[in-house]
Coordinates of C-alpha atoms and ligand atoms in Angstrom, one line a residue:
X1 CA 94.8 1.1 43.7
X2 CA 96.1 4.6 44.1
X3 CA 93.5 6.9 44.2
X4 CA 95.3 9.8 45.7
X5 CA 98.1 11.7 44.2
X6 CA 100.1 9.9 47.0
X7 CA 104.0 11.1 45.3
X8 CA 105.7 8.0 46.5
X9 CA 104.4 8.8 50.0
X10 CA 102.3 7.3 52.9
X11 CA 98.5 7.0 51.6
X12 CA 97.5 8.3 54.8
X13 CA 98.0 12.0 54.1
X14 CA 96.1 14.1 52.8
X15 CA 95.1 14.7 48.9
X16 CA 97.4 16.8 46.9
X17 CA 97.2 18.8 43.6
X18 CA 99.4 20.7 41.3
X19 CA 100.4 23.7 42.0
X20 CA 99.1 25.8 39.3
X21 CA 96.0 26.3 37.7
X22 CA 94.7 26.2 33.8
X23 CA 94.6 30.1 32.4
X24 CA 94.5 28.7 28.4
X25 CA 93.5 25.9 27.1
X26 CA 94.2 23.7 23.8
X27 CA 91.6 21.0 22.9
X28 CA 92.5 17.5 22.3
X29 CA 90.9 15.7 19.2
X30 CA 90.4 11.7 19.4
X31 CA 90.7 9.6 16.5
X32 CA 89.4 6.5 15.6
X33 CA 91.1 2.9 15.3
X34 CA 90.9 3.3 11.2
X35 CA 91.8 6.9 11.6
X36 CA 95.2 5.6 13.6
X37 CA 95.8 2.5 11.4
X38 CA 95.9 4.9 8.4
X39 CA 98.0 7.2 10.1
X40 CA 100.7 5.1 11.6
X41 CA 101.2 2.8 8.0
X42 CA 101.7 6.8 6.5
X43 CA 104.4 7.0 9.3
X44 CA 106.3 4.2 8.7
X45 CA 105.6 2.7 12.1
X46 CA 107.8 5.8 13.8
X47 CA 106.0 8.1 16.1
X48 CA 108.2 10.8 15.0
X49 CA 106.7 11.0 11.7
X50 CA 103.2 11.3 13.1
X51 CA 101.7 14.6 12.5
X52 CA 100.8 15.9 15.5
X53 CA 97.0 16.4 14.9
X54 CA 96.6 13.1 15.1
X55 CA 97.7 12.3 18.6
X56 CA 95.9 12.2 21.1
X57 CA 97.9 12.4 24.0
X58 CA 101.8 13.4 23.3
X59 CA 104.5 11.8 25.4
X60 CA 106.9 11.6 22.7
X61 CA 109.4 13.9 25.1
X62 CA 109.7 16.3 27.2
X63 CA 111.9 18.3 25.4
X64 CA 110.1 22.2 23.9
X65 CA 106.8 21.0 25.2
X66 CA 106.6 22.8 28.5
X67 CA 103.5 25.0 29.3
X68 CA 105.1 28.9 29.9
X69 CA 104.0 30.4 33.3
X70 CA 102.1 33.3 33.0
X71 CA 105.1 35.2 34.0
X72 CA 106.7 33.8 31.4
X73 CA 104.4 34.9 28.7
X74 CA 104.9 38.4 30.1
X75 CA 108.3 38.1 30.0
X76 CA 107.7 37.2 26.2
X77 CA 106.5 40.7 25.5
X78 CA 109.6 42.8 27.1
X79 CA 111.8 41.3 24.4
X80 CA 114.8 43.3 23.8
X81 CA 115.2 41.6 19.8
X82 CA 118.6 43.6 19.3
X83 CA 121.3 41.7 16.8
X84 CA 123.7 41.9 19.8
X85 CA 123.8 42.9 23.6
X86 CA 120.3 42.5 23.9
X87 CA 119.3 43.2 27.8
X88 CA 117.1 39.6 28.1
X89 CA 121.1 38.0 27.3
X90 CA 122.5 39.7 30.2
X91 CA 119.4 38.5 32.2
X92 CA 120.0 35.2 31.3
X93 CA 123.4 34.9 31.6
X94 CA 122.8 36.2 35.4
X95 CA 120.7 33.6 36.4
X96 CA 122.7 31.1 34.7
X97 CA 125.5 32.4 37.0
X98 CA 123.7 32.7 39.5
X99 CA 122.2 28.8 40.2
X100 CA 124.4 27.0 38.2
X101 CA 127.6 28.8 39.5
X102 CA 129.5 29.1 36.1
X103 CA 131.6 31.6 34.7
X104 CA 131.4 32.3 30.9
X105 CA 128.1 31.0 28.8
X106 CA 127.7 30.7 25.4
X107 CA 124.0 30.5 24.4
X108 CA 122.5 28.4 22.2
X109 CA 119.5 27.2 20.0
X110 CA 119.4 24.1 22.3
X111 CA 121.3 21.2 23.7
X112 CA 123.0 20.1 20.7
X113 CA 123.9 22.9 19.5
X114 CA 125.8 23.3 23.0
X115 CA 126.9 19.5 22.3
X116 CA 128.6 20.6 18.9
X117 CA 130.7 23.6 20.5
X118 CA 131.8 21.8 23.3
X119 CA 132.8 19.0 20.8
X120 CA 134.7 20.8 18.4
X121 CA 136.6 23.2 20.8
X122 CA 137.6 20.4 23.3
X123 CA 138.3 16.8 21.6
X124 CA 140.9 15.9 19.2
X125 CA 140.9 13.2 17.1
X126 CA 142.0 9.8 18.5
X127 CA 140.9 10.6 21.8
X128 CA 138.3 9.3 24.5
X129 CA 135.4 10.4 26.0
X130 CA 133.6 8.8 29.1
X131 CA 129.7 9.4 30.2
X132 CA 127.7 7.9 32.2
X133 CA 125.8 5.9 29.8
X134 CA 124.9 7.9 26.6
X135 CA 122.6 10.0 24.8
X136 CA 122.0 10.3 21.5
X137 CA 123.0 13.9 20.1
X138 CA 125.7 14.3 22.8
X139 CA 127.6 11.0 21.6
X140 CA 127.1 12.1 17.7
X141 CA 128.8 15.0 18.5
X142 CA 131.7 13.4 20.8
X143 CA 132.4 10.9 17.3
X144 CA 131.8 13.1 14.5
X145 CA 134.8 15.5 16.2
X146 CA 136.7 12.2 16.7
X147 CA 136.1 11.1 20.0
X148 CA 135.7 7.2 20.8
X149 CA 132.6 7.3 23.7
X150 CA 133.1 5.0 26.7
X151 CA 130.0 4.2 28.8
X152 CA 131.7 3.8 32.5
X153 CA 128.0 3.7 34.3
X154 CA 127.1 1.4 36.8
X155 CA 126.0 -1.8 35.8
X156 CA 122.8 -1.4 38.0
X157 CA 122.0 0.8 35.4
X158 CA 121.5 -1.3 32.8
X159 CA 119.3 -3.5 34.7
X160 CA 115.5 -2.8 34.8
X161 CA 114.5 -4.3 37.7
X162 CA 117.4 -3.1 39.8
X163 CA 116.0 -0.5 43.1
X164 CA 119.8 0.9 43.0
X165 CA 118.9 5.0 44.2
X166 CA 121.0 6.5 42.0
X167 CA 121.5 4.4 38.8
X168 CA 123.1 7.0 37.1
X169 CA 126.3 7.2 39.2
X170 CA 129.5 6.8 37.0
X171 CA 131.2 3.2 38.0
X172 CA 134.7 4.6 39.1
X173 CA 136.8 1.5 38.5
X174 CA 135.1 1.4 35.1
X175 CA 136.6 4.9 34.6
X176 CA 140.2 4.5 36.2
X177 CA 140.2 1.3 33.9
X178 CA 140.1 3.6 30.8
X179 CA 142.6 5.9 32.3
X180 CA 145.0 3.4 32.8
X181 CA 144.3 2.2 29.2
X182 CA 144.3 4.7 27.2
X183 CA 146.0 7.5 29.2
X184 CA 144.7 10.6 30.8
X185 CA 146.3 13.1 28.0
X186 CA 143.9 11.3 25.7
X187 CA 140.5 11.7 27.7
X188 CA 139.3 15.6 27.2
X189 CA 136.9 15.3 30.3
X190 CA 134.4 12.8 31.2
X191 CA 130.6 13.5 30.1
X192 CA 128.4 13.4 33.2
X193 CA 125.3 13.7 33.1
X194 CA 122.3 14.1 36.0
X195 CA 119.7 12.9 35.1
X196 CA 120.5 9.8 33.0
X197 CA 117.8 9.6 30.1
X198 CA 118.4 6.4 28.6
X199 CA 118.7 4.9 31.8
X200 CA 115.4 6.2 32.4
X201 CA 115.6 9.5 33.8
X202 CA 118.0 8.2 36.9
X203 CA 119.9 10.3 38.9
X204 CA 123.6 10.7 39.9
X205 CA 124.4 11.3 43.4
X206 CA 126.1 14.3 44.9
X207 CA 128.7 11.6 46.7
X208 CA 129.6 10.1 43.3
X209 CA 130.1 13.4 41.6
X210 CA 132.3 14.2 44.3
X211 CA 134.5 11.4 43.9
X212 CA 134.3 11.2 40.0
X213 CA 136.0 15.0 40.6
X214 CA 138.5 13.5 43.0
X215 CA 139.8 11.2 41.0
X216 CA 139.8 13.5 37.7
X217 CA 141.9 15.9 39.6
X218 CA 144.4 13.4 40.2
X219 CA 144.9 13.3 36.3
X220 CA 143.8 16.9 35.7
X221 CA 140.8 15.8 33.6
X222 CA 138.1 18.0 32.9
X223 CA 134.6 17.2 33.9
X224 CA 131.6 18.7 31.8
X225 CA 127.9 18.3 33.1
X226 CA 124.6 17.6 30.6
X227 CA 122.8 20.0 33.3
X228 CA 119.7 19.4 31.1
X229 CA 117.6 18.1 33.6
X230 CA 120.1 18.4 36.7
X231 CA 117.3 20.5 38.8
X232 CA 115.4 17.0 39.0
X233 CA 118.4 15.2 39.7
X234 CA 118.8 17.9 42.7
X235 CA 115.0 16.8 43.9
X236 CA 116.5 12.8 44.0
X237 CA 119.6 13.5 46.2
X238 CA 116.8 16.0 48.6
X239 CA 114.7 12.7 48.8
X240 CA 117.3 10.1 48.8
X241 CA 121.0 11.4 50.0
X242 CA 121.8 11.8 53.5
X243 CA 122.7 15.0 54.6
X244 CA 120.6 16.8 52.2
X245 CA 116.8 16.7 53.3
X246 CA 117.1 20.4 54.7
X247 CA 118.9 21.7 51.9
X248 CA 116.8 23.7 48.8
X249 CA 117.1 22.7 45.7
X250 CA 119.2 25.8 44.7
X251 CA 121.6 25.0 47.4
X252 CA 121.8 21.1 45.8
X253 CA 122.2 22.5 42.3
X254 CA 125.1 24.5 43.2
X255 CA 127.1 22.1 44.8
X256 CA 126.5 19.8 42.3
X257 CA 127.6 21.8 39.4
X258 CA 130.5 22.7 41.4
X259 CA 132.1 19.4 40.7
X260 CA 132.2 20.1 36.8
X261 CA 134.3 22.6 34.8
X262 CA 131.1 23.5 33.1
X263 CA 127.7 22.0 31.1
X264 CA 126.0 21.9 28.3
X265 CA 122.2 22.3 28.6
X266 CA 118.9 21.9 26.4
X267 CA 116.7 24.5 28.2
X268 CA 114.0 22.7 26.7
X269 CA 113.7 20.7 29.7
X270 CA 114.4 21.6 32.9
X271 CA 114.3 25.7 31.9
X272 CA 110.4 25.2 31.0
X273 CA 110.8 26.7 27.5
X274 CA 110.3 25.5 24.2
X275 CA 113.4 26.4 22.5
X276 CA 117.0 27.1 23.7
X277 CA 120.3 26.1 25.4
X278 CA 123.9 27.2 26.0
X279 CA 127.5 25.9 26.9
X280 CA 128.7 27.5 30.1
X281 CA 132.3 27.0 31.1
X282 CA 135.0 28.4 33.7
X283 CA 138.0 27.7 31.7
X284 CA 138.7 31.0 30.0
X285 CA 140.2 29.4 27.2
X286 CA 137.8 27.4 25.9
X287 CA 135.1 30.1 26.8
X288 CA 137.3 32.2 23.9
X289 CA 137.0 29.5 21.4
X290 CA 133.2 28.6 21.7
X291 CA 132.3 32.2 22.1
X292 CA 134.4 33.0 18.4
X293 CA 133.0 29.5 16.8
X294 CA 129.4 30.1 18.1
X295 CA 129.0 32.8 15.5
X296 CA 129.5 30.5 12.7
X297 CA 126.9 27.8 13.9
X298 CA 124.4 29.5 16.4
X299 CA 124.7 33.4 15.6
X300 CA 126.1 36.0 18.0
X301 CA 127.4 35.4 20.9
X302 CA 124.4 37.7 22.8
X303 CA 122.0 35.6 21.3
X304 CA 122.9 32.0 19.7
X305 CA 120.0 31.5 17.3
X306 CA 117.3 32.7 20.2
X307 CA 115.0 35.1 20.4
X308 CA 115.0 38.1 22.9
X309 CA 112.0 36.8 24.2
X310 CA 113.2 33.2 24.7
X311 CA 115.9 34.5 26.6
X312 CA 113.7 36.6 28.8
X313 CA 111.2 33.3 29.0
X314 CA 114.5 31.2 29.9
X315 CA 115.7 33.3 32.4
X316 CA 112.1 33.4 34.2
X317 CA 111.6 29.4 33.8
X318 CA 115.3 29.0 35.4
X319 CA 113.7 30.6 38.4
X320 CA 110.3 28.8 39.1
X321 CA 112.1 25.2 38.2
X322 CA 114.2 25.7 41.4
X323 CA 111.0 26.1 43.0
X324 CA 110.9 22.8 45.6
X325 CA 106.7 22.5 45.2
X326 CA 106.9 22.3 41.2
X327 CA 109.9 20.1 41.2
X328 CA 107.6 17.6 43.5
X329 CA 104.7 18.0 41.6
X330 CA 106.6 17.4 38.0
X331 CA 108.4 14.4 39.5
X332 CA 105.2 12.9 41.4
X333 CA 103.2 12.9 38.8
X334 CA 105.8 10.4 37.0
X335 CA 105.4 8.2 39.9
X336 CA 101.6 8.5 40.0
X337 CA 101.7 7.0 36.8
X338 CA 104.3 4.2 37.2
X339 CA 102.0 3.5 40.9
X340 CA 98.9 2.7 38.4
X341 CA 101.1 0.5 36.1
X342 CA 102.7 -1.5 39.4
X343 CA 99.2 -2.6 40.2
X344 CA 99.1 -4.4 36.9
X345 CA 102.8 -5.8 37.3
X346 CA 103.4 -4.0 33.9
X347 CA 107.1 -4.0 33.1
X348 CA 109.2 -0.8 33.6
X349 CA 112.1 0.6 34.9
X350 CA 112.2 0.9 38.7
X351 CA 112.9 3.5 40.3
X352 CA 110.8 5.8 38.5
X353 CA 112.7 8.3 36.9
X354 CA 112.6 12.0 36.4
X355 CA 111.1 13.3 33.1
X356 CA 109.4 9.7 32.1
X357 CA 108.4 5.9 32.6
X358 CA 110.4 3.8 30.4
X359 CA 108.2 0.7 29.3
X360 CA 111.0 -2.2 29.4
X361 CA 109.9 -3.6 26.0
X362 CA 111.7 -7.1 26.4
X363 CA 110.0 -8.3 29.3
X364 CA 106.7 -6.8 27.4
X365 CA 107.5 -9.1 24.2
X366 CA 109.8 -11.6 25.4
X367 CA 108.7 -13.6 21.8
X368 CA 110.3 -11.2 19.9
X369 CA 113.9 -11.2 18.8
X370 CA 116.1 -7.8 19.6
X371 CA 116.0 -7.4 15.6
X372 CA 112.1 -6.9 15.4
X373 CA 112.6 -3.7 17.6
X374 CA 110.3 -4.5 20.4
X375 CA 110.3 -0.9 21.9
X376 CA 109.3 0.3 18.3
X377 CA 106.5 -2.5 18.0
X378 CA 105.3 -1.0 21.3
X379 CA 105.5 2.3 20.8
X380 CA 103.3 2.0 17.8
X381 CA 101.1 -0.6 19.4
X382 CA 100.3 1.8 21.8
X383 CA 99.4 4.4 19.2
X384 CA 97.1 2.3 17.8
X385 CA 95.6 1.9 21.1
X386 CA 94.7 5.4 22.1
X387 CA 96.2 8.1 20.0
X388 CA 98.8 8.4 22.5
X389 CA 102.4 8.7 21.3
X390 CA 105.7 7.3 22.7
X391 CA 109.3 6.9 21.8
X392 CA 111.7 4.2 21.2
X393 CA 114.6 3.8 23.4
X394 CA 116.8 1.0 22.4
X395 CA 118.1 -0.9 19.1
X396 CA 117.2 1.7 17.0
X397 CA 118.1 4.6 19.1
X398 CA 121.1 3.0 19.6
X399 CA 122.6 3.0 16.2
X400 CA 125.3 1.4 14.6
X401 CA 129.0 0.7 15.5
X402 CA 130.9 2.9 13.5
X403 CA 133.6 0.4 12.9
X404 CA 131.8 -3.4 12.8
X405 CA 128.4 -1.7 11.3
X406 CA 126.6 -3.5 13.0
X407 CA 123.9 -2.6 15.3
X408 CA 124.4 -1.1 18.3
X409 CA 122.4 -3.5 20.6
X410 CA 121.3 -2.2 24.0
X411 CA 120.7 -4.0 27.0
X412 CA 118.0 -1.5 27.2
X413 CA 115.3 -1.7 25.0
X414 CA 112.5 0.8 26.2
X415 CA 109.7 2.9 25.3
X416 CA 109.6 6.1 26.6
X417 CA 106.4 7.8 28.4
X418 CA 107.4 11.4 28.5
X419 CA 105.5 13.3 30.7
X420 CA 106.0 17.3 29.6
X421 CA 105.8 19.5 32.2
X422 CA 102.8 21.3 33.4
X423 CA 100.9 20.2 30.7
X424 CA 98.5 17.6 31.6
X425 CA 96.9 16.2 34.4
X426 CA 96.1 13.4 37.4
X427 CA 93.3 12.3 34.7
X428 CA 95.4 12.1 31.4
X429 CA 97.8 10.1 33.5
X430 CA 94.9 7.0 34.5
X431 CA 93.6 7.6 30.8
X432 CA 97.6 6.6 29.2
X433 CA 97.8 3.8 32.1
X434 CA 94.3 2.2 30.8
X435 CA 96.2 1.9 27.2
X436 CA 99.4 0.5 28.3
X437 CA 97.3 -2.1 30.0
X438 CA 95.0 -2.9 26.8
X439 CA 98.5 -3.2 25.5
X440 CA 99.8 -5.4 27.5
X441 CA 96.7 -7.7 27.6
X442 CA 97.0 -8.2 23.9
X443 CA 101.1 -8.5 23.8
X444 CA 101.0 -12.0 22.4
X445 CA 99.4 -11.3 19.4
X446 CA 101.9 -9.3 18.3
X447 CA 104.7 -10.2 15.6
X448 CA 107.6 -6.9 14.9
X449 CA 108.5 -4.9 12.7
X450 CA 111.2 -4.7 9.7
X451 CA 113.1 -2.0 8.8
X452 CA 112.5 -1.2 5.5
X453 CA 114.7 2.6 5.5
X454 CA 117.5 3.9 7.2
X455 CA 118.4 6.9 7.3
X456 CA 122.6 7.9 8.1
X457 CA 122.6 10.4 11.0
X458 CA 120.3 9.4 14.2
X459 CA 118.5 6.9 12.4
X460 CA 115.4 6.8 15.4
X461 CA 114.1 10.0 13.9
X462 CA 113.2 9.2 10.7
X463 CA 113.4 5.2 9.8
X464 CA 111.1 3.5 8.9
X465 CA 109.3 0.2 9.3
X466 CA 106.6 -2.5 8.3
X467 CA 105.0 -5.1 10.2
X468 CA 106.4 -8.6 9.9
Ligands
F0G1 N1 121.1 15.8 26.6 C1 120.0 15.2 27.1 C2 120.2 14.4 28.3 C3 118.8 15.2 26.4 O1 117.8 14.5 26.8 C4 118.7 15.9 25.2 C5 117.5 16.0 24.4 C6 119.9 16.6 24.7 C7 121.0 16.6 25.5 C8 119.9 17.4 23.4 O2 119.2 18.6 23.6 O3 117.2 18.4 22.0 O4 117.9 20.6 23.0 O5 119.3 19.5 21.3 N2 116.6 15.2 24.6 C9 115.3 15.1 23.9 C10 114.5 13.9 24.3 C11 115.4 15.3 22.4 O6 113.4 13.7 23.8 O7 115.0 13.2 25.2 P1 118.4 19.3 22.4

């Protein structure tokens, strides 16, 4: 058994610790198995319409739930909260520049809201778009502006058990296929994204964005990056790519975004803020058209529906996630977790990923049909267990095919551990690994779910269920 925060390495070395310490504090309340029962029927069997003062431990994402630095805090209070030029923008936009090599930004209130300019400014109707694998938001936008999405991954990546190193890398036959079919006129750029969430949190390598921007040049497609979490996907290629153990992080991150004609970003990730994003671009063009169309969706073009102060806070956290000794801390405390599950042969998807351990809920249940929503059942299993909350990743995340209606049905069908960053610790970590296993002990007993509503638009966030 692990007994040392070991970060994938030898367990000869010596004991490490995070690299921060606890200023503030925010107690945790425990409920009891009646208290939980009550609570999750009230819910509808969906973790995302749990009130929050019932959870115990929340890993529902990592997405806004960062803790701020103290620096960051300070920054808070020198917030310039002017309608337009405020001084934290042009601080932002600077270190935006500055590590992630782009142009022209566009800020916004977060990742979608990035998703939705890039969208509408870029794609036509009747044409294609190409990602490595999806997520949810980002492929909404890409078909409600027209788009048909292609998913031109690696088939590794839909396989749990597969030790691939970068499972997020883009399958480039897969994507000169669609070329050939439908016509590079008709593909506005290819959606690339580092890490790969609903792969679980697997990362793209710096030799396959390389060649994915060969080959778009020969076509003159464009190529825009979900940067969301693309400072972990730098830590992967440090660890796993040749050539680039002696290069920082910062160094990584700016040769990977080189490859792309711009991002989109939710800075509630990797930015270690709980609210905010951007588009950032170098095509002057369509820089002109999100910045004019920004101010109909977002607000000014100085501040996109943020604060001063979350600028200022943004700007800070851009800094310290570049730092190498965080970045190994945030991603080893993923794999201390998925170390403790290993010893229990619990199922999940190998490698470990960036942000989160994805439970691979078919190999959990394999008695339950695709249609009972396994990684739902488990997600709310596991509630019921501890207080601690998860997310589904699979049938229902998924959706529904647009055209047939029918469900979209994942080879994936996973429930997400999201580890937020800074947040808890070493102990909280054995603490969610002792549920999953009373889980797992008890997996036969248990019989699905039905869905009894369905909502139109991302139906994960607010269906609901019953126990068969
Ligand atoms: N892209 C990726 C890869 C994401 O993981 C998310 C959000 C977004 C875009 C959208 O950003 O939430 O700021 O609008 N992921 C969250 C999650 C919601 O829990 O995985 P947003």
């Amino acid at each position: 058994m692990p007994t040392l925060h070991t970060m994938g390495q030898q367990q000869d070395r010596r004991s490490w610790a995070e690299p921060y310490k606890i200023k503030v504090v925010e107690p945790l309340r425990t409920t009891t198995r009646a208290e939980r029962e009550r609570a999750i029927v009230a819910a509808g069997y969906n973790t995302f319409l749990l009130r929050s003062a019932d959870v115990y431990i929340d890993l529902l994402t990592d997405s806004g739930t960062s803790a701020m630095s103290d620096r960051q805090w300070a920054g808070m209070m020198v917030g310039d909260e002017a309608y337009a030029g405020s001084a934290n923008y042009y601080r932002l936009e600077a270190a935006i520049q500055k590590y992630y090599g782009y142009q022209y930004i566009v800020p916004t209130h977060q990742g979608r809201g990035a998703e939705n300019l890039l969208s509408q400014c870029a794609i036509k109707p009747g044409d294609h778009v190409p990602g490595n694998m999806y997520f949810t938001t980002t492929r909404y936008h890409q078909e409600h502006a027209g788009a048909t999405f292609h998913d031109v991954i690696i088939d590794a990546a839909h396989d749990t058990s597969s030790l691939h190193p970068f499972k997020g890398d883009i399958d480039l036959d897969k994507l000169q296929a669609l070329i050939d079919e439908v016509g590079a006129d008709k593909i506005p750029y290819v959606c690339m994204a580092a890490t790969v969430n609903m792969a679980g949190g697997q990362p793209i390598s710096m030799g396959n964005a390389r060649a994915v921007r060969a080959l778009c040049d020969k076509y003159g497609i464009k190529i825009y990056l979900d940067a969301t979490r693309a400072v972990e996907n730098a830590l992967f290629i440090q660890e796993r790519e040749d050539g680039y153990a002696d290069r920082t992080l910062a160094e990584i991150l700016r040769e990977f975004c080189g490859y792309s004609d711009g991002a989109t970003m939710s800075g509630k990730k990797d930015h270690l803020v709980n609210i905010g994003g951007w588009l950032a671009t170098n095509d002057p063009e369509l820089f002109e058209e999100a910045r004019n169309l920004v101010v109909v969706y977002e607000g000014l073009h100085t501040y996109g529906g943020m604060a001063g102060r979350d600028m200022e806070a943004m700007a800070i956290g851009i800094e310290e996630s570049i730092e190498v000794d965080y970045m190994k801390s945030r991603v080893g405390q993923i794999r201390y977790l998925g170390e403790l599950l290993d010893q229990w042969q619990i199922p999940f998807v190998k490698p470990v990923g960036g942000h989160a351990i994805f439970l691979d809920a078919r190999a959990f249940y394999p008695h339950l049909q695709q249609d009972h929503f396994p990684a739902q059942t488990l997600a709310a299993e596991l509630y019921l267990d501890s207080g601690i909350r998860s997310m589904e990743r699979g049938i229902v995340s998924a959706g529904r095919n647009q055209l047939t209606g029918d469900h979209h049905r994942p080879k994936l069908e996973l429930t997400r551990l999201t580890i937020p960053r800074r947040v808890y610790t070493q102990a909280h970590m054995d603490v969610v690994a002792e549920s999953v296993k009373a889980c797992y002990d008890h997996r036969e007993a248990v019989t699905g779910l039905n869905m009894v509503y369905e909502p139109k638009y991302l139906r994960f966030f607010q269906a609901r269920f019953e126990r068969r």
